[in-house]
Amino acid sequence: MRGGRGAEGWPAWVTGRAFVVSVLLGGAGLGLLAGARPVVSASPGTAVFSAAARVSLSGSALVPVSTALLLAVAAGAVALTVAGRRVRVALGVGCVAAGVMAEIYWRLALSDPSAAFGQAMIPRGAPVTGVEVDPVAWLIDVSWGVIIIAGVAVVRCGGRWAPSGRRYERRDSVHLAGAVGRADTAAISGSEESDWDVLTRGDDPTVRPPRNDR
């Protein structure tokens, strides 16, 4: 029920599988989009380049491992739709661990992006000056924060989610039981009617000629 209460007093839909999986996918998508944009820029501190030149690095170039972690989170979110209880909890722990690790790498990279610029410069290791951080970098922080919160929700609430397909399995079992019951009833009814007919003729219902099913 949408208006009910779930774990920790939150509305049931907030702690439900569909919402949490959507949040994880949204956080991963936001991180991938923001990571593809330039997040830091600097001026080369060498005479090879013009003093007015600016070099930019995207989020994925600044922290290469972040793209792999975001893709892993997205894959884990998809797996949550079919995973069992223990696997769901393990995936939630994995999402939290990925979010914390990526955020640490991200903060360290932003605190001193000169090293990443040095690897991207030609010649390698050339100095840079005037490093600036684009506001889009905060979107990556937001994406990892969302992933961490959603991962905690999976750990706390994922164990109480109903297994996928339970409704359909239960519905199929009810239909099967009903069909078997109707078949048994029809067979019994047919047998009783046949016995009655035999008794009406004055014959013994326990002694019958073999059936010809052709």
Tab-separated table of C-alpha atoms in Angstrom:
chain	number	residue	atom	x	y	z
A	1	MET	CA	0.000	0.000	0.000
A	2	ARG	CA	1.404	3.338	-1.034
A	3	GLY	CA	0.087	5.136	2.029
A	4	GLY	CA	1.482	2.567	4.501
A	5	ARG	CA	4.563	2.823	6.632
A	6	GLY	CA	7.736	0.911	5.905
A	7	ALA	CA	10.930	0.402	7.864
A	8	GLU	CA	12.054	3.090	10.311
A	9	GLY	CA	8.674	4.854	9.999
A	10	TRP	CA	9.271	5.987	6.426
A	11	PRO	CA	6.501	5.665	3.832
A	12	ALA	CA	6.496	2.190	2.318
A	13	TRP	CA	7.158	3.478	-1.213
A	14	VAL	CA	10.330	5.298	-0.051
A	15	THR	CA	11.884	2.086	1.281
A	16	GLY	CA	10.448	-0.093	-1.489
A	17	ARG	CA	12.498	-1.863	-4.109
A	18	ALA	CA	11.343	0.205	-7.097
A	19	PHE	CA	12.151	3.569	-5.513
A	20	VAL	CA	15.542	2.553	-4.092
A	21	VAL	CA	16.630	0.945	-7.362
A	22	SER	CA	15.537	4.070	-9.246
A	23	VAL	CA	17.557	6.264	-6.873
A	24	LEU	CA	20.656	4.109	-7.367
A	25	LEU	CA	20.311	4.228	-11.137
A	26	GLY	CA	19.677	7.974	-11.015
A	27	GLY	CA	22.755	8.561	-8.856
A	28	ALA	CA	24.932	6.452	-11.151
A	29	GLY	CA	23.564	8.209	-14.240
A	30	LEU	CA	24.147	11.642	-12.725
A	31	GLY	CA	27.716	10.701	-11.860
A	32	LEU	CA	28.431	9.416	-15.354
A	33	LEU	CA	26.995	12.531	-17.001
A	34	ALA	CA	28.787	14.943	-14.669
A	35	GLY	CA	32.018	12.958	-14.930
A	36	ALA	CA	32.007	13.326	-18.705
A	37	ARG	CA	32.148	17.130	-18.426
A	38	PRO	CA	35.257	19.243	-17.671
A	39	VAL	CA	35.505	19.738	-13.924
A	40	VAL	CA	38.952	21.327	-13.511
A	41	SER	CA	41.005	23.624	-15.723
A	42	ALA	CA	44.471	25.117	-15.514
A	43	SER	CA	47.029	27.107	-17.486
A	44	PRO	CA	50.196	25.321	-18.647
A	45	GLY	CA	53.238	26.657	-16.848
A	46	THR	CA	55.571	26.102	-19.766
A	47	ALA	CA	56.649	28.113	-22.803
A	48	VAL	CA	55.409	25.378	-25.123
A	49	PHE	CA	51.876	26.730	-24.739
A	50	SER	CA	50.462	30.211	-24.946
A	51	ALA	CA	49.950	31.947	-21.632
A	52	ALA	CA	46.263	32.283	-22.484
A	53	ALA	CA	45.815	28.538	-23.130
A	54	ARG	CA	43.672	26.538	-20.732
A	55	VAL	CA	43.714	22.787	-20.255
A	56	SER	CA	40.635	21.032	-18.899
A	57	LEU	CA	40.114	17.599	-17.388
A	58	SER	CA	36.827	15.746	-17.096
A	59	GLY	CA	35.795	14.024	-13.905
A	60	SER	CA	36.494	10.592	-15.362
A	61	ALA	CA	39.994	11.729	-16.403
A	62	LEU	CA	40.664	13.217	-12.994
A	63	VAL	CA	39.550	10.024	-11.165
A	64	PRO	CA	39.534	7.191	-13.734
A	65	VAL	CA	38.268	4.595	-11.246
A	66	SER	CA	35.051	6.559	-10.748
A	67	THR	CA	33.594	5.457	-14.093
A	68	ALA	CA	34.143	1.776	-13.299
A	69	LEU	CA	32.588	2.198	-9.857
A	70	LEU	CA	29.559	4.009	-11.282
A	71	LEU	CA	28.998	1.264	-13.838
A	72	ALA	CA	29.313	-1.333	-11.066
A	73	VAL	CA	26.686	0.508	-9.013
A	74	ALA	CA	24.327	0.621	-11.999
A	75	ALA	CA	24.810	-3.118	-12.583
A	76	GLY	CA	24.190	-3.774	-8.895
A	77	ALA	CA	20.978	-1.744	-9.022
A	78	VAL	CA	19.706	-3.853	-11.907
A	79	ALA	CA	20.675	-7.039	-10.045
A	80	LEU	CA	18.592	-5.899	-7.059
A	81	THR	CA	15.441	-6.464	-9.107
A	82	VAL	CA	15.998	-10.242	-9.153
A	83	ALA	CA	18.420	-10.930	-6.279
A	84	GLY	CA	17.583	-12.880	-3.142
A	85	ARG	CA	17.647	-11.451	0.378
A	86	ARG	CA	21.302	-12.140	1.197
A	87	VAL	CA	22.515	-11.007	-2.203
A	88	ARG	CA	20.497	-7.780	-1.862
A	89	VAL	CA	22.180	-6.978	1.438
A	90	ALA	CA	25.607	-7.745	-0.058
A	91	LEU	CA	24.863	-5.478	-3.024
A	92	GLY	CA	23.810	-2.713	-0.660
A	93	VAL	CA	27.077	-3.011	1.256
A	94	GLY	CA	28.941	-2.933	-2.063
A	95	CYS	CA	27.175	0.263	-3.124
A	96	VAL	CA	28.027	1.956	0.177
A	97	ALA	CA	31.664	0.837	-0.062
A	98	ALA	CA	31.921	2.016	-3.678
A	99	GLY	CA	30.411	5.380	-2.784
A	100	VAL	CA	32.717	5.976	0.185
A	101	MET	CA	35.839	4.891	-1.726
A	102	ALA	CA	34.982	6.985	-4.786
A	103	GLU	CA	34.211	10.053	-2.677
A	104	ILE	CA	37.572	9.754	-0.916
A	105	TYR	CA	39.395	9.485	-4.251
A	106	TRP	CA	37.367	12.395	-5.599
A	107	ARG	CA	38.092	14.699	-2.670
A	108	LEU	CA	41.795	13.847	-2.768
A	109	ALA	CA	41.951	14.524	-6.509
A	110	LEU	CA	40.193	17.879	-6.154
A	111	SER	CA	42.454	18.922	-3.290
A	112	ASP	CA	45.494	18.686	-5.597
A	113	PRO	CA	44.617	18.199	-9.276
A	114	SER	CA	48.136	19.230	-10.371
A	115	ALA	CA	49.267	15.601	-10.377
A	116	ALA	CA	46.488	14.603	-12.791
A	117	PHE	CA	47.289	17.604	-14.992
A	118	GLY	CA	50.943	16.601	-14.983
A	119	GLN	CA	50.036	13.203	-16.423
A	120	ALA	CA	47.913	14.842	-19.129
A	121	MET	CA	50.448	17.498	-20.140
A	122	ILE	CA	52.962	17.232	-22.949
A	123	PRO	CA	55.720	16.889	-21.968
A	124	ARG	CA	54.485	14.697	-19.108
A	125	GLY	CA	54.967	16.255	-15.721
A	126	ALA	CA	54.939	19.839	-17.001
A	127	PRO	CA	53.759	22.298	-14.331
A	128	VAL	CA	50.382	24.033	-14.404
A	129	THR	CA	49.110	27.214	-12.788
A	130	GLY	CA	45.763	28.828	-12.057
A	131	VAL	CA	43.846	25.627	-11.311
A	132	GLU	CA	40.071	26.204	-11.193
A	133	VAL	CA	37.320	23.786	-10.189
A	134	ASP	CA	34.072	23.965	-12.153
A	135	PRO	CA	30.799	23.948	-10.151
A	136	VAL	CA	29.805	20.771	-11.997
A	137	ALA	CA	32.223	18.965	-9.679
A	138	TRP	CA	29.621	19.288	-6.923
A	139	LEU	CA	27.224	17.180	-8.963
A	140	ILE	CA	29.638	14.280	-8.677
A	141	ASP	CA	29.658	14.747	-4.903
A	142	VAL	CA	25.860	14.701	-4.966
A	143	SER	CA	25.767	11.544	-7.068
A	144	TRP	CA	28.011	9.625	-4.685
A	145	GLY	CA	26.090	10.930	-1.689
A	146	VAL	CA	22.844	9.677	-3.228
A	147	ILE	CA	24.426	6.295	-3.953
A	148	ILE	CA	25.672	5.953	-0.375
A	149	ILE	CA	22.245	6.804	1.075
A	150	ALA	CA	20.484	4.411	-1.292
A	151	GLY	CA	23.006	1.692	-0.451
A	152	VAL	CA	22.269	2.135	3.248
A	153	ALA	CA	18.553	1.849	2.454
A	154	VAL	CA	19.209	-1.453	0.664
A	155	VAL	CA	21.128	-2.793	3.671
A	156	ARG	CA	18.420	-1.699	6.124
A	157	CYS	CA	15.321	-2.517	4.093
A	158	GLY	CA	16.373	-4.848	1.269
A	159	GLY	CA	16.092	-7.927	3.451
A	160	ARG	CA	12.376	-7.269	3.886
A	161	TRP	CA	11.579	-6.933	0.200
A	162	ALA	CA	9.410	-9.666	-1.226
A	163	PRO	CA	11.238	-12.034	-3.606
A	164	SER	CA	10.678	-11.208	-7.256
A	165	GLY	CA	7.926	-13.211	-8.923
A	166	ARG	CA	6.227	-14.264	-5.666
A	167	ARG	CA	2.917	-12.710	-6.707
A	168	TYR	CA	2.951	-14.498	-10.027
A	169	GLU	CA	4.036	-17.808	-8.518
A	170	ARG	CA	1.272	-17.567	-5.919
A	171	ARG	CA	-1.294	-16.647	-8.548
A	172	ASP	CA	-0.212	-19.555	-10.758
A	173	SER	CA	-0.335	-21.991	-7.840
A	174	VAL	CA	-3.877	-20.856	-6.984
A	175	HIS	CA	-4.966	-21.326	-10.583
A	176	LEU	CA	-3.317	-24.752	-10.710
A	177	ALA	CA	-4.901	-25.831	-7.436
A	178	GLY	CA	-8.284	-24.642	-8.664
A	179	ALA	CA	-7.903	-26.509	-11.930
A	180	VAL	CA	-6.883	-29.711	-10.146
A	181	GLY	CA	-9.784	-29.363	-7.726
A	182	ARG	CA	-12.258	-28.899	-10.553
A	183	ALA	CA	-10.829	-31.892	-12.366
A	184	ASP	CA	-11.089	-34.052	-9.246
A	185	THR	CA	-14.646	-32.885	-8.647
A	186	ALA	CA	-15.590	-33.634	-12.219
A	187	ALA	CA	-14.032	-37.072	-12.004
A	188	ILE	CA	-15.855	-37.849	-8.754
A	189	SER	CA	-19.120	-36.518	-10.097
A	190	GLY	CA	-18.726	-38.564	-13.260
A	191	SER	CA	-17.919	-41.671	-11.228
A	192	GLU	CA	-20.934	-41.200	-8.930
A	193	GLU	CA	-23.238	-40.633	-11.858
A	194	SER	CA	-21.952	-43.717	-13.595
A	195	ASP	CA	-22.412	-45.824	-10.441
A	196	TRP	CA	-25.933	-44.516	-10.050
A	197	ASP	CA	-26.747	-45.441	-13.609
A	198	VAL	CA	-25.428	-48.942	-13.012
A	199	LEU	CA	-27.476	-49.340	-9.852
A	200	THR	CA	-30.565	-48.078	-11.664
A	201	ARG	CA	-30.164	-50.863	-14.150
A	202	GLY	CA	-29.942	-53.335	-11.273
A	203	ASP	CA	-26.303	-54.199	-11.928
A	204	ASP	CA	-23.350	-54.361	-9.559
A	205	PRO	CA	-21.329	-51.103	-9.956
A	206	THR	CA	-18.152	-52.856	-8.788
A	207	VAL	CA	-18.201	-55.187	-11.772
A	208	ARG	CA	-17.961	-53.337	-15.068
A	209	PRO	CA	-16.950	-54.327	-18.525
A	210	PRO	CA	-13.667	-52.835	-19.784
A	211	ARG	CA	-13.944	-49.396	-21.417
A	212	ASN	CA	-13.442	-48.863	-25.097
A	213	ASP	CA	-11.720	-45.462	-25.352
A	214	ARG	CA	-11.497	-45.511	-29.114
